[in-house]
Amino acid sequence: MMRSNPPRRPAAPPAPTPGRSAAQRQREIATLLMRLDAMLKQSAELAQTARERVSVGGLARYRRFSRRVRDFFALAALTQERLDAAPEEMEDLIDPMTTALERLHARMVVQFVEGSAGFFASFARVKALPIGTHEMCGLELRGVLEIRKFLDDPLYEGERGQALRAEADRIAALIRRVMDRIPPLPDFGDEPSIGPRGTLNSPLKGPNAHMPPGRAAARPAAARPANMPPPAPPAPNPSTEVRSLSLDQFEDDEEE
């Protein structure tokens, strides 16, 4: 999470990596900032594409947008690390670069909230949801809740921050509404698993599914009480009963 007012550099900064000059580090950080700006523009295009056709593959398009957003924040964290480890020769450039990074970070948070709100407001009204929507929406819900934490930073104080927090909470409610409409996929594993909403999913396989073939059948059956008579054999079904025929029977039918 970005800091609105970064503290002053420590008195004893880490030693710079040998062979890396201040000019090289400056170019590296500048390149990272330009890459972040390009990712910001790409994510805006992906969000627009996801909103254009919500009912036909819209969730897959939205996931491309959310992955680009997660990549942005991962690269932003790396850029912050480079700024924290910058040498003393870059003292005059650290504050402007940190400010630029914070602005890009804030723009992406706003873009993600607005793009997600526009998509899920329409996706929640789609009548036919594809298989796997419950699981995919569960993953996206986790991402929304993680980015929601950014809005608790003092950088997002004021009416604008309150509106963004309310919008993020509304997005989470829309995703949960979609998840409630479609059941989760069956669990075909050997052990119970945890669903995207934290629920325990029991596997469909029986208690002997993990045993090798033939082992389950070889297990002894439960003992029957001595005073209980053996179960009667099932009565044959006349429609499916198999009778033995002879050639004489066919000859009798021809004479008749």
XYZ file of C-alpha atoms in Angstrom:
256
model
C 0.000 0.000 0.000
C 1.359 3.366 -0.957
C 2.240 6.062 1.582
C 0.914 9.570 1.117
C 3.793 11.099 3.110
C 6.879 8.891 2.843
C 9.330 9.233 5.732
C 12.786 10.660 5.304
C 15.518 8.312 4.219
C 17.416 6.519 7.002
C 20.789 7.801 8.069
C 22.545 4.605 6.947
C 20.986 3.420 3.667
C 21.881 -0.016 2.294
C 25.036 -0.144 0.275
C 24.398 0.144 -3.474
C 24.947 -2.848 -5.678
C 28.428 -2.763 -7.241
C 28.449 -1.620 -10.838
C 25.143 0.303 -10.614
C 25.559 4.048 -10.780
C 23.003 6.620 -9.672
C 22.224 7.426 -13.308
C 21.500 3.765 -14.044
C 19.189 3.500 -11.046
C 17.422 6.674 -12.096
C 16.812 5.258 -15.584
C 15.586 1.990 -14.073
C 13.018 3.713 -11.852
C 11.947 6.000 -14.682
C 11.451 2.957 -16.917
C 9.307 1.304 -14.230
C 7.154 4.412 -13.930
C 6.643 4.542 -17.694
C 5.734 0.840 -17.666
C 3.167 1.485 -14.945
C 1.656 4.303 -16.972
C 1.361 1.992 -19.994
C -0.291 -0.718 -17.870
C -2.761 1.861 -16.585
C -3.830 2.656 -20.139
C -4.018 -1.034 -21.098
C -6.225 -1.849 -18.118
C -8.625 0.951 -19.102
C -8.992 -0.615 -22.567
C -9.541 -4.077 -21.062
C -12.216 -2.729 -18.717
C -14.018 -1.123 -21.651
C -13.843 -4.383 -23.633
C -15.319 -6.322 -20.717
C -18.281 -3.942 -20.451
C -19.089 -4.050 -24.165
C -20.343 -7.674 -24.225
C -21.077 -8.671 -20.654
C -23.376 -11.616 -21.379
C -21.092 -13.335 -23.936
C -17.728 -14.187 -22.404
C -17.805 -11.030 -20.331
C -16.437 -12.641 -17.177
C -13.388 -13.962 -19.040
C -12.741 -10.459 -20.409
C -13.121 -8.967 -16.942
C -10.576 -11.428 -15.584
C -8.049 -10.168 -18.143
C -8.661 -6.694 -16.762
C -8.285 -7.799 -13.130
C -5.072 -9.704 -13.900
C -3.609 -6.574 -15.484
C -4.556 -4.634 -12.350
C -2.831 -7.187 -10.109
C 0.268 -7.038 -12.307
C 0.233 -3.262 -11.952
C 0.219 -3.383 -8.160
C 2.989 -5.997 -8.120
C 5.149 -3.767 -10.319
C 4.250 -0.729 -8.191
C 5.516 -2.549 -5.094
C 8.773 -3.329 -6.896
C 9.126 0.327 -7.924
C 8.642 1.398 -4.302
C 11.417 -0.974 -3.273
C 13.730 0.570 -5.863
C 12.917 4.028 -4.528
C 13.602 2.958 -0.949
C 17.005 1.575 -1.993
C 17.998 4.554 -4.152
C 21.456 6.034 -3.418
C 22.062 9.407 -1.804
C 22.894 10.927 -5.191
C 19.200 10.659 -6.114
C 17.971 12.538 -3.056
C 16.495 15.344 -5.176
C 14.616 12.883 -7.419
C 13.198 10.552 -4.775
C 10.321 12.800 -3.693
C 9.116 13.643 -7.255
C 9.320 9.991 -8.310
C 7.498 8.874 -5.171
C 4.756 11.410 -5.857
C 4.437 10.163 -9.432
C 4.193 6.591 -8.198
C 1.485 7.483 -5.681
C -0.555 9.241 -8.364
C -0.351 6.227 -10.661
C -1.321 3.987 -7.757
C -4.339 6.138 -6.898
C -5.447 6.327 -10.531
C -5.367 2.535 -10.810
C -7.393 2.099 -7.623
C -10.049 4.487 -8.941
C -10.022 2.828 -12.348
C -10.403 -0.647 -10.851
C -13.325 0.378 -8.639
C -15.138 2.198 -11.430
C -14.452 -0.528 -14.007
C -15.557 -3.324 -11.657
C -18.697 -1.444 -10.649
C -19.690 -0.902 -14.267
C -19.109 -4.547 -15.171
C -20.785 -6.306 -12.255
C -23.773 -3.962 -12.305
C -24.565 -5.477 -15.726
C -23.236 -8.984 -15.084
C -25.508 -9.409 -12.051
C -28.506 -9.123 -14.422
C -27.324 -11.825 -16.846
C -29.883 -14.636 -16.865
C -27.762 -17.577 -18.055
C -24.506 -17.867 -16.127
C -21.761 -20.201 -17.405
C -20.451 -23.195 -15.482
C -17.680 -22.221 -13.098
C -19.043 -18.737 -12.440
C -19.199 -19.421 -8.699
C -15.495 -20.233 -8.501
C -14.345 -17.454 -10.842
C -16.394 -14.850 -8.997
C -14.959 -16.121 -5.724
C -11.450 -15.366 -6.967
C -12.467 -11.922 -8.147
C -14.157 -11.247 -4.800
C -10.858 -11.844 -3.035
C -9.173 -9.364 -5.356
C -11.825 -6.738 -4.691
C -11.448 -7.167 -0.936
C -7.663 -6.844 -1.193
C -7.857 -3.617 -3.179
C -10.581 -2.402 -0.819
C -7.870 -2.269 1.856
C -6.045 0.421 -0.145
C -9.003 2.730 0.402
C -8.373 2.757 4.158
C -5.126 4.670 3.539
C -5.149 8.364 4.554
C -4.489 9.146 0.903
C -8.193 8.397 0.237
C -9.710 10.551 2.955
C -12.542 12.918 2.176
C -15.752 12.596 0.206
C -14.040 11.011 -2.778
C -12.543 8.282 -0.620
C -15.858 7.621 1.102
C -17.579 7.273 -2.269
C -14.913 4.818 -3.446
C -15.232 2.728 -0.286
C -19.013 2.582 -0.656
C -18.627 1.611 -4.312
C -16.141 -1.152 -3.463
C -18.548 -2.553 -0.869
C -21.331 -2.483 -3.462
C -19.138 -4.419 -5.914
C -18.499 -7.092 -3.292
C -22.245 -7.366 -2.650
C -22.938 -7.753 -6.386
C -20.357 -10.520 -6.690
C -21.848 -12.368 -3.721
C -25.298 -12.037 -5.305
C -24.017 -13.661 -8.499
C -22.362 -16.464 -6.524
C -25.633 -17.175 -4.710
C -27.413 -17.707 -8.037
C -25.255 -20.595 -9.257
C -24.051 -23.576 -7.190
C -20.359 -24.400 -6.933
C -18.809 -27.152 -9.007
C -18.779 -30.643 -7.434
C -15.676 -31.608 -5.519
C -14.079 -34.676 -7.106
C -11.078 -34.781 -4.790
C -10.225 -37.325 -2.122
C -10.244 -34.793 0.717
C -12.654 -31.973 1.571
C -11.742 -28.591 0.098
C -12.442 -24.984 0.963
C -14.650 -23.073 -1.476
C -14.047 -19.467 -2.556
C -16.367 -18.195 0.173
C -14.734 -20.273 2.904
C -17.306 -23.084 2.912
C -16.226 -26.707 3.337
C -16.947 -28.808 0.248
C -17.253 -32.562 0.766
C -15.853 -34.780 -2.006
C -18.274 -36.804 -4.111
C -16.088 -39.904 -3.916
C -16.949 -42.591 -1.387
C -14.835 -43.601 1.622
C -12.994 -46.271 -0.441
C -12.286 -44.106 -3.481
C -8.653 -43.582 -2.503
C -7.987 -47.368 -2.285
C -6.532 -49.339 -5.219
C -8.967 -51.294 -7.457
C -10.103 -54.543 -5.837
C -9.128 -53.528 -2.327
C -12.512 -52.032 -1.522
C -14.329 -55.205 -2.649
C -11.975 -57.399 -0.614
C -12.822 -55.696 2.644
C -14.990 -57.933 4.916
C -18.622 -57.019 5.208
C -20.127 -56.022 8.502
C -21.164 -58.978 10.697
C -24.897 -59.743 10.792
C -26.534 -60.629 14.131
C -27.048 -64.356 14.665
C -30.809 -64.075 15.256
C -31.415 -62.174 12.013
C -32.482 -64.390 9.063
C -30.556 -64.010 5.788
C -32.164 -61.627 3.316
C -34.480 -63.243 0.788
C -33.272 -63.263 -2.818
C -35.030 -60.705 -5.035
C -37.968 -62.003 -7.040
C -37.210 -62.331 -10.762
C -38.791 -59.829 -13.066
C -40.825 -61.669 -15.752
C -40.038 -59.060 -18.333
C -36.287 -59.558 -17.891
C -36.216 -63.287 -17.006
C -33.950 -65.389 -19.272
C -35.401 -68.831 -20.207
C -33.540 -71.718 -21.868
C -35.014 -72.757 -25.244
C -34.600 -75.999 -27.218
C -35.026 -76.936 -30.883
C -38.142 -78.987 -30.042
C -39.884 -75.831 -28.814
C -39.266 -74.111 -32.151
C -40.605 -77.171 -34.036
C -43.796 -77.224 -31.927
C -44.369 -73.562 -32.744
C -44.057 -74.233 -36.485
C -46.595 -77.137 -36.350
C -49.145 -74.907 -34.662
